[in-house]
Coordinates of C-alpha atoms in Angstrom, one line a residue:
M1 CA -12.6 -13.6 -11.3
T2 CA -12.3 -10.0 -11.6
D3 CA -16.0 -9.7 -12.6
A4 CA -16.5 -9.5 -8.6
I5 CA -14.7 -6.0 -8.5
T6 CA -17.5 -3.6 -7.6
P7 CA -17.5 -0.6 -5.6
D8 CA -19.3 -2.6 -2.9
H9 CA -17.1 -5.7 -3.2
P10 CA -13.6 -4.6 -4.6
V11 CA -11.9 -7.5 -2.5
D12 CA -13.7 -10.5 -3.4
V13 CA -10.9 -11.8 -5.5
P14 CA -7.8 -13.9 -4.4
D15 CA -4.7 -12.2 -2.9
P16 CA -2.3 -11.7 -6.1
A17 CA 0.5 -13.2 -3.6
T18 CA -1.4 -16.6 -3.8
L19 CA -1.5 -16.9 -7.4
S20 CA 0.8 -18.6 -9.8
Y21 CA 2.4 -16.9 -12.7
E22 CA -0.2 -18.0 -15.2
Q23 CA -3.2 -17.2 -13.0
A24 CA -1.9 -13.6 -12.5
R25 CA -1.2 -13.3 -16.0
D26 CA -4.7 -14.3 -17.1
E27 CA -6.5 -12.3 -14.6
L28 CA -4.3 -9.4 -15.7
V29 CA -5.3 -9.8 -19.2
R30 CA -9.1 -9.9 -18.3
V31 CA -8.5 -6.6 -16.0
V32 CA -7.0 -4.8 -19.0
G33 CA -9.9 -6.1 -21.4
R34 CA -12.2 -4.5 -19.2
L35 CA -10.3 -1.3 -18.7
E36 CA -10.0 -0.9 -22.4
A37 CA -13.7 -1.7 -23.1
G38 CA -14.6 1.2 -20.9
G39 CA -18.2 1.7 -19.7
E40 CA -17.3 1.1 -16.1
P41 CA -18.0 3.5 -13.3
L42 CA -14.9 5.5 -11.9
E43 CA -15.0 3.6 -9.0
V44 CA -15.1 0.3 -10.6
S45 CA -12.2 1.5 -13.0
L46 CA -10.0 2.4 -10.5
A47 CA -10.4 -0.7 -8.5
L48 CA -9.7 -2.5 -11.6
W49 CA -6.7 -0.5 -12.2
E50 CA -5.3 -1.2 -8.5
R51 CA -6.0 -4.8 -9.2
G52 CA -4.1 -4.7 -12.5
E53 CA -1.2 -3.0 -10.7
A54 CA -1.1 -5.8 -8.0
L55 CA -1.4 -8.5 -10.7
A56 CA 1.5 -7.0 -13.0
A57 CA 3.9 -6.8 -9.7
R58 CA 3.0 -10.4 -8.9
C59 CA 4.0 -11.3 -12.7
Q60 CA 7.1 -9.4 -12.3
E61 CA 8.1 -11.3 -9.1
W62 CA 7.7 -14.5 -10.9
L63 CA 9.8 -13.4 -13.8
D64 CA 12.5 -11.9 -11.6
G65 CA 12.6 -15.4 -9.7
A66 CA 12.8 -17.3 -12.7
R67 CA 15.7 -14.8 -14.3
E68 CA 17.6 -15.4 -10.8
R69 CA 17.3 -19.2 -10.9
L70 CA 18.4 -19.1 -14.8
A71 CA 21.4 -16.9 -14.0
A72 CA 22.3 -19.3 -11.0
A73 CA 22.0 -22.3 -13.2
Q74 CA 24.4 -20.5 -15.8
A75 CA 26.8 -19.6 -13.3
G76 CA 27.0 -23.1 -11.9
A77 CA 27.2 -24.6 -15.3
A78 CA 30.2 -22.1 -16.0
A79 CA 32.0 -22.9 -12.6
S80 CA 32.2 -26.5 -13.5
P81 CA 32.6 -26.8 -17.0
T82 CA 33.5 -30.3 -18.7
A83 CA 37.1 -30.5 -18.8
L84 CA 38.4 -31.6 -21.9
T85 CA 41.5 -34.2 -22.2
P86 CA 43.9 -34.3 -25.2
D87 CA 42.1 -37.6 -26.0
D88 CA 38.9 -36.0 -26.4
V89 CA 40.1 -34.0 -28.9
E90 CA 40.2 -35.4 -32.8
E91 CA 43.3 -34.0 -34.7
D92 CA 42.5 -33.5 -38.4
E93 CA 45.6 -34.5 -40.5

């Protein structure tokens, strides 16, 4: 996907907002790999960096959403704990 990023065609890639977490993460790994490998012209490197920033932001959105869902689930579980009755508790003698 990121192979399409060139100075002439920097936008031939899907909008990060349409990507799942896994798709964004996998593409981000490829972008970082290309940047770390070096050898790209400055314009391509800048386009890759911008794409990487957008992908990282998308991943963060997914993680923030997951964190919020977990917090809501935990809050819901804490708000309605299972009530114990004396019959539920075994006494050690």
